[in-house]
Every structure is written in structure tokens, then in C-alpha cells.
């Protein structure tokens, strides 16, 4: 018995309102954002030897990149 391949869209999905996947959000794709945050946090940990610093920078960076919050951070202060 072959499994049924149902590639049709749900009934509530129409045109442009259909989700495009996890990369259709306001920020970066989660995989790319997590990789960047992991690289930055791991680099800081390797440079300083302080594990807490890598976490303290990596986790907020990942959240900022995934949510697209960098658009709301002021570019000029003062």
C-alpha cells in the first residue's frame, strides 16, 4: 500500500496568505540566525575563555536576528 501524497493547500489558505515556511517571518531564517549567533558566541568564548560571555551575547543575538528586531534598534543616538 502506497502512502498518500497530499500536496494540496489547506482550505483556509488562499493566494498570498499561505505560509511560505519558517523563512517567511520578519527576521532571518532560524537556521541562519542560530548559526550566526553560535559562531559569534563561540568566537567570544574562544577569545576570552568566558563561557557566560558567549551565552550572554549569543542568545540575545539569536533572538534579535530571528524576530527582526534590528529594524527597531535606533541607528543614531543623540
PDB file of N, CA, C and O in Angstrom, residues 4-64:
ATOM      1  N   UNK A   4      -0.290   8.057   0.887  1.00  0.00           N
ATOM      2  CA  UNK A   4      -0.972   9.089   0.121  1.00  0.00           C
ATOM      3  C   UNK A   4      -0.176  10.385   0.189  1.00  0.00           C
ATOM      4  O   UNK A   4       0.160  10.864   1.259  1.00  0.00           O
ATOM      5  N   UNK A   5       0.160  10.955  -0.950  1.00  0.00           N
ATOM      6  CA  UNK A   5       0.876  12.233  -1.007  1.00  0.00           C
ATOM      7  C   UNK A   5      -0.139  13.344  -1.197  1.00  0.00           C
ATOM      8  O   UNK A   5      -0.646  13.564  -2.278  1.00  0.00           O
ATOM      9  N   UNK A   6      -0.419  14.052  -0.110  1.00  0.00           N
ATOM     10  CA  UNK A   6      -1.374  15.143  -0.168  1.00  0.00           C
ATOM     11  C   UNK A   6      -0.607  16.457  -0.208  1.00  0.00           C
ATOM     12  O   UNK A   6      -0.175  16.964   0.809  1.00  0.00           O
ATOM     13  N   UNK A   7      -0.418  17.002  -1.398  1.00  0.00           N
ATOM     14  CA  UNK A   7       0.339  18.242  -1.543  1.00  0.00           C
ATOM     15  C   UNK A   7      -0.573  19.445  -1.698  1.00  0.00           C
ATOM     16  O   UNK A   7      -0.122  20.536  -2.001  1.00  0.00           O
ATOM     17  N   UNK A   8      -1.874  19.248  -1.518  1.00  0.00           N
ATOM     18  CA  UNK A   8      -2.790  20.368  -1.674  1.00  0.00           C
ATOM     19  C   UNK A   8      -2.730  21.282  -0.448  1.00  0.00           C
ATOM     20  O   UNK A   8      -2.383  20.874   0.645  1.00  0.00           O
ATOM     21  N   UNK A   9      -3.084  22.528  -0.659  1.00  0.00           N
ATOM     22  CA  UNK A   9      -3.086  23.518   0.419  1.00  0.00           C
ATOM     23  C   UNK A   9      -4.307  23.324   1.301  1.00  0.00           C
ATOM     24  O   UNK A   9      -5.327  22.834   0.852  1.00  0.00           O
ATOM     25  N   UNK A  10      -4.211  23.741   2.553  1.00  0.00           N
ATOM     26  CA  UNK A  10      -5.396  23.682   3.404  1.00  0.00           C
ATOM     27  C   UNK A  10      -6.493  24.590   2.863  1.00  0.00           C
ATOM     28  O   UNK A  10      -6.239  25.530   2.127  1.00  0.00           O
ATOM     29  N   UNK A  11      -7.729  24.315   3.252  1.00  0.00           N
ATOM     30  CA  UNK A  11      -8.872  25.063   2.732  1.00  0.00           C
ATOM     31  C   UNK A  11      -8.806  26.543   3.122  1.00  0.00           C
ATOM     32  O   UNK A  11      -9.276  27.397   2.389  1.00  0.00           O
ATOM     33  N   UNK A  12      -8.214  26.860   4.276  1.00  0.00           N
ATOM     34  CA  UNK A  12      -8.169  28.250   4.719  1.00  0.00           C
ATOM     35  C   UNK A  12      -7.031  29.037   4.077  1.00  0.00           C
ATOM     36  O   UNK A  12      -6.905  30.225   4.291  1.00  0.00           O
ATOM     37  N   UNK A  13      -6.211  28.395   3.295  1.00  0.00           N
ATOM     38  CA  UNK A  13      -5.067  29.042   2.663  1.00  0.00           C
ATOM     39  C   UNK A  13      -5.451  29.469   1.249  1.00  0.00           C
ATOM     40  O   UNK A  13      -5.911  28.659   0.456  1.00  0.00           O
ATOM     41  N   UNK A  14      -5.251  30.746   0.938  1.00  0.00           N
ATOM     42  CA  UNK A  14      -5.585  31.209  -0.406  1.00  0.00           C
ATOM     43  C   UNK A  14      -4.600  32.281  -0.855  1.00  0.00           C
ATOM     44  O   UNK A  14      -4.350  33.245  -0.141  1.00  0.00           O
ATOM     45  N   UNK A  15      -4.032  32.101  -2.000  1.00  0.00           N
ATOM     46  CA  UNK A  15      -3.163  33.099  -2.616  1.00  0.00           C
ATOM     47  C   UNK A  15      -1.952  33.470  -1.799  1.00  0.00           C
ATOM     48  O   UNK A  15      -1.160  32.645  -1.395  1.00  0.00           O
ATOM     49  N   UNK A  16      -1.805  34.777  -1.518  1.00  0.00           N
ATOM     50  CA  UNK A  16      -0.634  35.289  -0.808  1.00  0.00           C
ATOM     51  C   UNK A  16      -0.691  35.059   0.699  1.00  0.00           C
ATOM     52  O   UNK A  16       0.294  35.280   1.388  1.00  0.00           O
ATOM     53  N   UNK A  17      -1.829  34.628   1.221  1.00  0.00           N
ATOM     54  CA  UNK A  17      -1.934  34.428   2.662  1.00  0.00           C
ATOM     55  C   UNK A  17      -1.375  33.081   3.104  1.00  0.00           C
ATOM     56  O   UNK A  17      -1.358  32.787   4.284  1.00  0.00           O
ATOM     57  N   UNK A  18      -0.945  32.251   2.183  1.00  0.00           N
ATOM     58  CA  UNK A  18      -0.388  30.949   2.532  1.00  0.00           C
ATOM     59  C   UNK A  18       0.995  31.127   3.160  1.00  0.00           C
ATOM     60  O   UNK A  18       1.784  31.949   2.706  1.00  0.00           O
ATOM     61  N   UNK A  19       1.302  30.375   4.206  1.00  0.00           N
ATOM     62  CA  UNK A  19       2.637  30.478   4.813  1.00  0.00           C
ATOM     63  C   UNK A  19       3.687  29.959   3.846  1.00  0.00           C
ATOM     64  O   UNK A  19       3.453  29.004   3.114  1.00  0.00           O
ATOM     65  N   UNK A  20       4.839  30.595   3.841  1.00  0.00           N
ATOM     66  CA  UNK A  20       5.909  30.188   2.933  1.00  0.00           C
ATOM     67  C   UNK A  20       6.968  29.360   3.633  1.00  0.00           C
ATOM     68  O   UNK A  20       7.992  29.068   3.071  1.00  0.00           O
ATOM     69  N   UNK A  21       6.735  29.002   4.870  1.00  0.00           N
ATOM     70  CA  UNK A  21       7.722  28.240   5.621  1.00  0.00           C
ATOM     71  C   UNK A  21       8.319  29.091   6.718  1.00  0.00           C
ATOM     72  O   UNK A  21       7.892  30.225   6.959  1.00  0.00           O
ATOM     73  N   UNK A  22       9.319  28.574   7.377  1.00  0.00           N
ATOM     74  CA  UNK A  22       9.891  29.283   8.515  1.00  0.00           C
ATOM     75  C   UNK A  22      10.654  30.532   8.097  1.00  0.00           C
ATOM     76  O   UNK A  22      10.898  31.403   8.914  1.00  0.00           O
ATOM     77  N   UNK A  23      11.042  30.638   6.850  1.00  0.00           N
ATOM     78  CA  UNK A  23      11.779  31.823   6.398  1.00  0.00           C
ATOM     79  C   UNK A  23      10.851  32.949   5.977  1.00  0.00           C
ATOM     80  O   UNK A  23      11.321  33.991   5.549  1.00  0.00           O
ATOM     81  N   UNK A  24       9.567  32.771   6.099  1.00  0.00           N
ATOM     82  CA  UNK A  24       8.625  33.816   5.737  1.00  0.00           C
ATOM     83  C   UNK A  24       8.353  34.786   6.862  1.00  0.00           C
ATOM     84  O   UNK A  24       7.483  35.621   6.757  1.00  0.00           O
ATOM     85  N   UNK A  25       9.105  34.687   7.952  1.00  0.00           N
ATOM     86  CA  UNK A  25       8.890  35.539   9.116  1.00  0.00           C
ATOM     87  C   UNK A  25       9.532  36.901   8.956  1.00  0.00           C
ATOM     88  O   UNK A  25      10.098  37.240   7.915  1.00  0.00           O
ATOM     89  N   UNK A  26       9.497  37.697  10.000  1.00  0.00           N
ATOM     90  CA  UNK A  26      10.016  39.059   9.928  1.00  0.00           C
ATOM     91  C   UNK A  26      11.533  39.151   9.935  1.00  0.00           C
ATOM     92  O   UNK A  26      12.093  40.136   9.485  1.00  0.00           O
ATOM     93  N   UNK A  27      12.225  38.153  10.452  1.00  0.00           N
ATOM     94  CA  UNK A  27      13.684  38.196  10.547  1.00  0.00           C
ATOM     95  C   UNK A  27      14.341  37.192   9.622  1.00  0.00           C
ATOM     96  O   UNK A  27      13.785  36.802   8.604  1.00  0.00           O
ATOM     97  N   UNK A  28      15.530  36.790  10.002  1.00  0.00           N
ATOM     98  CA  UNK A  28      16.254  35.774   9.239  1.00  0.00           C
ATOM     99  C   UNK A  28      15.656  34.397   9.474  1.00  0.00           C
ATOM    100  O   UNK A  28      14.929  34.180  10.435  1.00  0.00           O
ATOM    101  N   UNK A  29      15.995  33.465   8.600  1.00  0.00           N
ATOM    102  CA  UNK A  29      15.616  32.082   8.831  1.00  0.00           C
ATOM    103  C   UNK A  29      16.248  31.630  10.148  1.00  0.00           C
ATOM    104  O   UNK A  29      17.398  31.981  10.431  1.00  0.00           O
ATOM    105  N   UNK A  30      15.530  30.862  10.948  1.00  0.00           N
ATOM    106  CA  UNK A  30      16.089  30.441  12.235  1.00  0.00           C
ATOM    107  C   UNK A  30      17.413  29.695  12.124  1.00  0.00           C
ATOM    108  O   UNK A  30      18.297  29.891  12.959  1.00  0.00           O
ATOM    109  N   UNK A  31      17.580  28.878  11.122  1.00  0.00           N
ATOM    110  CA  UNK A  31      18.842  28.154  10.972  1.00  0.00           C
ATOM    111  C   UNK A  31      20.024  29.080  10.735  1.00  0.00           C
ATOM    112  O   UNK A  31      21.093  28.916  11.323  1.00  0.00           O
ATOM    113  N   UNK A  32      19.823  30.069   9.896  1.00  0.00           N
ATOM    114  CA  UNK A  32      20.890  31.020   9.598  1.00  0.00           C
ATOM    115  C   UNK A  32      21.168  31.893  10.816  1.00  0.00           C
ATOM    116  O   UNK A  32      22.328  32.140  11.169  1.00  0.00           O
ATOM    117  N   UNK A  33      20.111  32.354  11.481  1.00  0.00           N
ATOM    118  CA  UNK A  33      20.277  33.200  12.658  1.00  0.00           C
ATOM    119  C   UNK A  33      20.990  32.447  13.776  1.00  0.00           C
ATOM    120  O   UNK A  33      21.875  32.997  14.440  1.00  0.00           O
ATOM    121  N   UNK A  34      20.622  31.192  13.994  1.00  0.00           N
ATOM    122  CA  UNK A  34      21.260  30.406  15.047  1.00  0.00           C
ATOM    123  C   UNK A  34      22.718  30.118  14.720  1.00  0.00           C
ATOM    124  O   UNK A  34      23.569  30.097  15.606  1.00  0.00           O
ATOM    125  N   UNK A  35      23.019  29.894  13.445  1.00  0.00           N
ATOM    126  CA  UNK A  35      24.404  29.664  13.054  1.00  0.00           C
ATOM    127  C   UNK A  35      25.256  30.908  13.306  1.00  0.00           C
ATOM    128  O   UNK A  35      26.371  30.814  13.827  1.00  0.00           O
ATOM    129  N   UNK A  36      24.742  32.077  12.949  1.00  0.00           N
ATOM    130  CA  UNK A  36      25.479  33.323  13.176  1.00  0.00           C
ATOM    131  C   UNK A  36      25.689  33.552  14.672  1.00  0.00           C
ATOM    132  O   UNK A  36      26.795  33.889  15.114  1.00  0.00           O
ATOM    133  N   UNK A  37      24.629  33.356  15.468  1.00  0.00           N
ATOM    134  CA  UNK A  37      24.739  33.560  16.907  1.00  0.00           C
ATOM    135  C   UNK A  37      25.698  32.553  17.537  1.00  0.00           C
ATOM    136  O   UNK A  37      26.470  32.890  18.433  1.00  0.00           O
ATOM    137  N   UNK A  38      25.671  31.306  17.057  1.00  0.00           N
ATOM    138  CA  UNK A  38      26.578  30.278  17.566  1.00  0.00           C
ATOM    139  C   UNK A  38      28.030  30.634  17.241  1.00  0.00           C
ATOM    140  O   UNK A  38      28.920  30.485  18.080  1.00  0.00           O
ATOM    141  N   UNK A  39      28.248  31.129  16.022  1.00  0.00           N
ATOM    142  CA  UNK A  39      29.605  31.498  15.620  1.00  0.00           C
ATOM    143  C   UNK A  39      30.120  32.693  16.436  1.00  0.00           C
ATOM    144  O   UNK A  39      31.269  32.689  16.893  1.00  0.00           O
ATOM    145  N   UNK A  40      29.285  33.686  16.640  1.00  0.00           N
ATOM    146  CA  UNK A  40      29.701  34.865  17.409  1.00  0.00           C
ATOM    147  C   UNK A  40      29.924  34.485  18.868  1.00  0.00           C
ATOM    148  O   UNK A  40      30.947  34.848  19.466  1.00  0.00           O
ATOM    149  N   UNK A  41      28.979  33.775  19.471  1.00  0.00           N
ATOM    150  CA  UNK A  41      29.119  33.370  20.866  1.00  0.00           C
ATOM    151  C   UNK A  41      30.290  32.429  21.071  1.00  0.00           C
ATOM    152  O   UNK A  41      31.053  32.568  22.041  1.00  0.00           O
ATOM    153  N   UNK A  42      30.472  31.484  20.163  1.00  0.00           N
ATOM    154  CA  UNK A  42      31.616  30.573  20.266  1.00  0.00           C
ATOM    155  C   UNK A  42      32.940  31.276  20.062  1.00  0.00           C
ATOM    156  O   UNK A  42      33.933  30.962  20.733  1.00  0.00           O
ATOM    157  N   UNK A  43      32.962  32.249  19.173  1.00  0.00           N
ATOM    158  CA  UNK A  43      34.185  33.020  18.956  1.00  0.00           C
ATOM    159  C   UNK A  43      34.564  33.830  20.178  1.00  0.00           C
ATOM    160  O   UNK A  43      35.744  33.894  20.553  1.00  0.00           O
ATOM    161  N   UNK A  44      33.576  34.454  20.802  1.00  0.00           N
ATOM    162  CA  UNK A  44      33.861  35.202  22.029  1.00  0.00           C
ATOM    163  C   UNK A  44      34.336  34.282  23.153  1.00  0.00           C
ATOM    164  O   UNK A  44      35.231  34.634  23.918  1.00  0.00           O
ATOM    165  N   UNK A  45      33.734  33.108  23.232  1.00  0.00           N
ATOM    166  CA  UNK A  45      34.153  32.156  24.260  1.00  0.00           C
ATOM    167  C   UNK A  45      35.588  31.712  24.028  1.00  0.00           C
ATOM    168  O   UNK A  45      36.385  31.607  24.971  1.00  0.00           O
ATOM    169  N   UNK A  46      35.931  31.467  22.788  1.00  0.00           N
ATOM    170  CA  UNK A  46      37.299  31.042  22.483  1.00  0.00           C
ATOM    171  C   UNK A  46      38.303  32.165  22.718  1.00  0.00           C
ATOM    172  O   UNK A  46      39.422  31.923  23.176  1.00  0.00           O
ATOM    173  N   UNK A  47      37.930  33.394  22.411  1.00  0.00           N
ATOM    174  CA  UNK A  47      38.843  34.516  22.588  1.00  0.00           C
ATOM    175  C   UNK A  47      39.058  34.869  24.054  1.00  0.00           C
ATOM    176  O   UNK A  47      40.178  35.178  24.467  1.00  0.00           O
ATOM    177  N   UNK A  48      37.972  34.842  24.834  1.00  0.00           N
ATOM    178  CA  UNK A  48      38.073  35.294  26.216  1.00  0.00           C
ATOM    179  C   UNK A  48      38.190  34.155  27.222  1.00  0.00           C
ATOM    180  O   UNK A  48      38.674  34.367  28.325  1.00  0.00           O
ATOM    181  N   UNK A  49      37.702  32.975  26.860  1.00  0.00           N
ATOM    182  CA  UNK A  49      37.695  31.860  27.798  1.00  0.00           C
ATOM    183  C   UNK A  49      36.538  31.928  28.782  1.00  0.00           C
ATOM    184  O   UNK A  49      36.471  31.134  29.716  1.00  0.00           O
ATOM    185  N   UNK A  50      35.621  32.863  28.602  1.00  0.00           N
ATOM    186  CA  UNK A  50      34.469  33.033  29.496  1.00  0.00           C
ATOM    187  C   UNK A  50      33.213  32.481  28.812  1.00  0.00           C
ATOM    188  O   UNK A  50      32.703  33.077  27.861  1.00  0.00           O
ATOM    189  N   UNK A  51      32.744  31.344  29.303  1.00  0.00           N
ATOM    190  CA  UNK A  51      31.579  30.712  28.681  1.00  0.00           C
ATOM    191  C   UNK A  51      30.318  31.553  28.846  1.00  0.00           C
ATOM    192  O   UNK A  51      29.481  31.598  27.947  1.00  0.00           O
ATOM    193  N   UNK A  52      30.189  32.212  29.980  1.00  0.00           N
ATOM    194  CA  UNK A  52      28.988  33.010  30.210  1.00  0.00           C
ATOM    195  C   UNK A  52      28.896  34.174  29.229  1.00  0.00           C
ATOM    196  O   UNK A  52      27.802  34.601  28.857  1.00  0.00           O
ATOM    197  N   UNK A  53      30.037  34.694  28.801  1.00  0.00           N
ATOM    198  CA  UNK A  53      30.017  35.805  27.853  1.00  0.00           C
ATOM    199  C   UNK A  53      29.508  35.358  26.481  1.00  0.00           C
ATOM    200  O   UNK A  53      28.758  36.075  25.827  1.00  0.00           O
ATOM    201  N   UNK A  54      29.906  34.155  26.068  1.00  0.00           N
ATOM    202  CA  UNK A  54      29.397  33.616  24.802  1.00  0.00           C
ATOM    203  C   UNK A  54      27.888  33.448  24.813  1.00  0.00           C
ATOM    204  O   UNK A  54      27.198  33.779  23.850  1.00  0.00           O
ATOM    205  N   UNK A  55      27.370  32.929  25.932  1.00  0.00           N
ATOM    206  CA  UNK A  55      25.920  32.776  26.065  1.00  0.00           C
ATOM    207  C   UNK A  55      25.231  34.132  26.164  1.00  0.00           C
ATOM    208  O   UNK A  55      24.167  34.334  25.573  1.00  0.00           O
ATOM    209  N   UNK A  56      25.827  35.048  26.911  1.00  0.00           N
ATOM    210  CA  UNK A  56      25.212  36.354  27.124  1.00  0.00           C
ATOM    211  C   UNK A  56      25.129  37.175  25.839  1.00  0.00           C
ATOM    212  O   UNK A  56      24.277  38.054  25.712  1.00  0.00           O
ATOM    213  N   UNK A  57      25.991  36.895  24.897  1.00  0.00           N
ATOM    214  CA  UNK A  57      25.955  37.599  23.615  1.00  0.00           C
ATOM    215  C   UNK A  57      25.194  36.785  22.573  1.00  0.00           C
ATOM    216  O   UNK A  57      24.407  37.330  21.789  1.00  0.00           O
ATOM    217  N   UNK A  58      25.387  35.479  22.557  1.00  0.00           N
ATOM    218  CA  UNK A  58      24.795  34.626  21.531  1.00  0.00           C
ATOM    219  C   UNK A  58      23.287  34.516  21.595  1.00  0.00           C
ATOM    220  O   UNK A  58      22.602  34.589  20.568  1.00  0.00           O
ATOM    221  N   UNK A  59      22.738  34.333  22.785  1.00  0.00           N
ATOM    222  CA  UNK A  59      21.285  34.161  22.907  1.00  0.00           C
ATOM    223  C   UNK A  59      20.518  35.427  22.519  1.00  0.00           C
ATOM    224  O   UNK A  59      19.594  35.348  21.699  1.00  0.00           O
ATOM    225  N   UNK A  60      20.867  36.604  23.036  1.00  0.00           N
ATOM    226  CA  UNK A  60      20.142  37.801  22.580  1.00  0.00           C
ATOM    227  C   UNK A  60      20.337  38.078  21.083  1.00  0.00           C
ATOM    228  O   UNK A  60      19.415  38.533  20.413  1.00  0.00           O
ATOM    229  N   UNK A  61      21.527  37.792  20.584  1.00  0.00           N
ATOM    230  CA  UNK A  61      21.765  37.986  19.154  1.00  0.00           C
ATOM    231  C   UNK A  61      20.862  37.093  18.317  1.00  0.00           C
ATOM    232  O   UNK A  61      20.283  37.531  17.319  1.00  0.00           O
ATOM    233  N   UNK A  62      20.707  35.835  18.721  1.00  0.00           N
ATOM    234  CA  UNK A  62      19.814  34.921  18.006  1.00  0.00           C
ATOM    235  C   UNK A  62      18.375  35.430  18.034  1.00  0.00           C
ATOM    236  O   UNK A  62      17.686  35.420  17.008  1.00  0.00           O
ATOM    237  N   UNK A  63      17.928  35.890  19.190  1.00  0.00           N
ATOM    238  CA  UNK A  63      16.561  36.404  19.298  1.00  0.00           C
ATOM    239  C   UNK A  63      16.355  37.652  18.445  1.00  0.00           C
ATOM    240  O   UNK A  63      15.318  37.813  17.809  1.00  0.00           O
ATOM    241  N   UNK A  64      17.340  38.519  18.426  1.00  0.00           N
ATOM    242  CA  UNK A  64      17.248  39.735  17.614  1.00  0.00           C
ATOM    243  C   UNK A  64      17.189  39.384  16.126  1.00  0.00           C
ATOM    244  O   UNK A  64      16.396  39.949  15.373  1.00  0.00           O
TER     245      UNK A  64
END
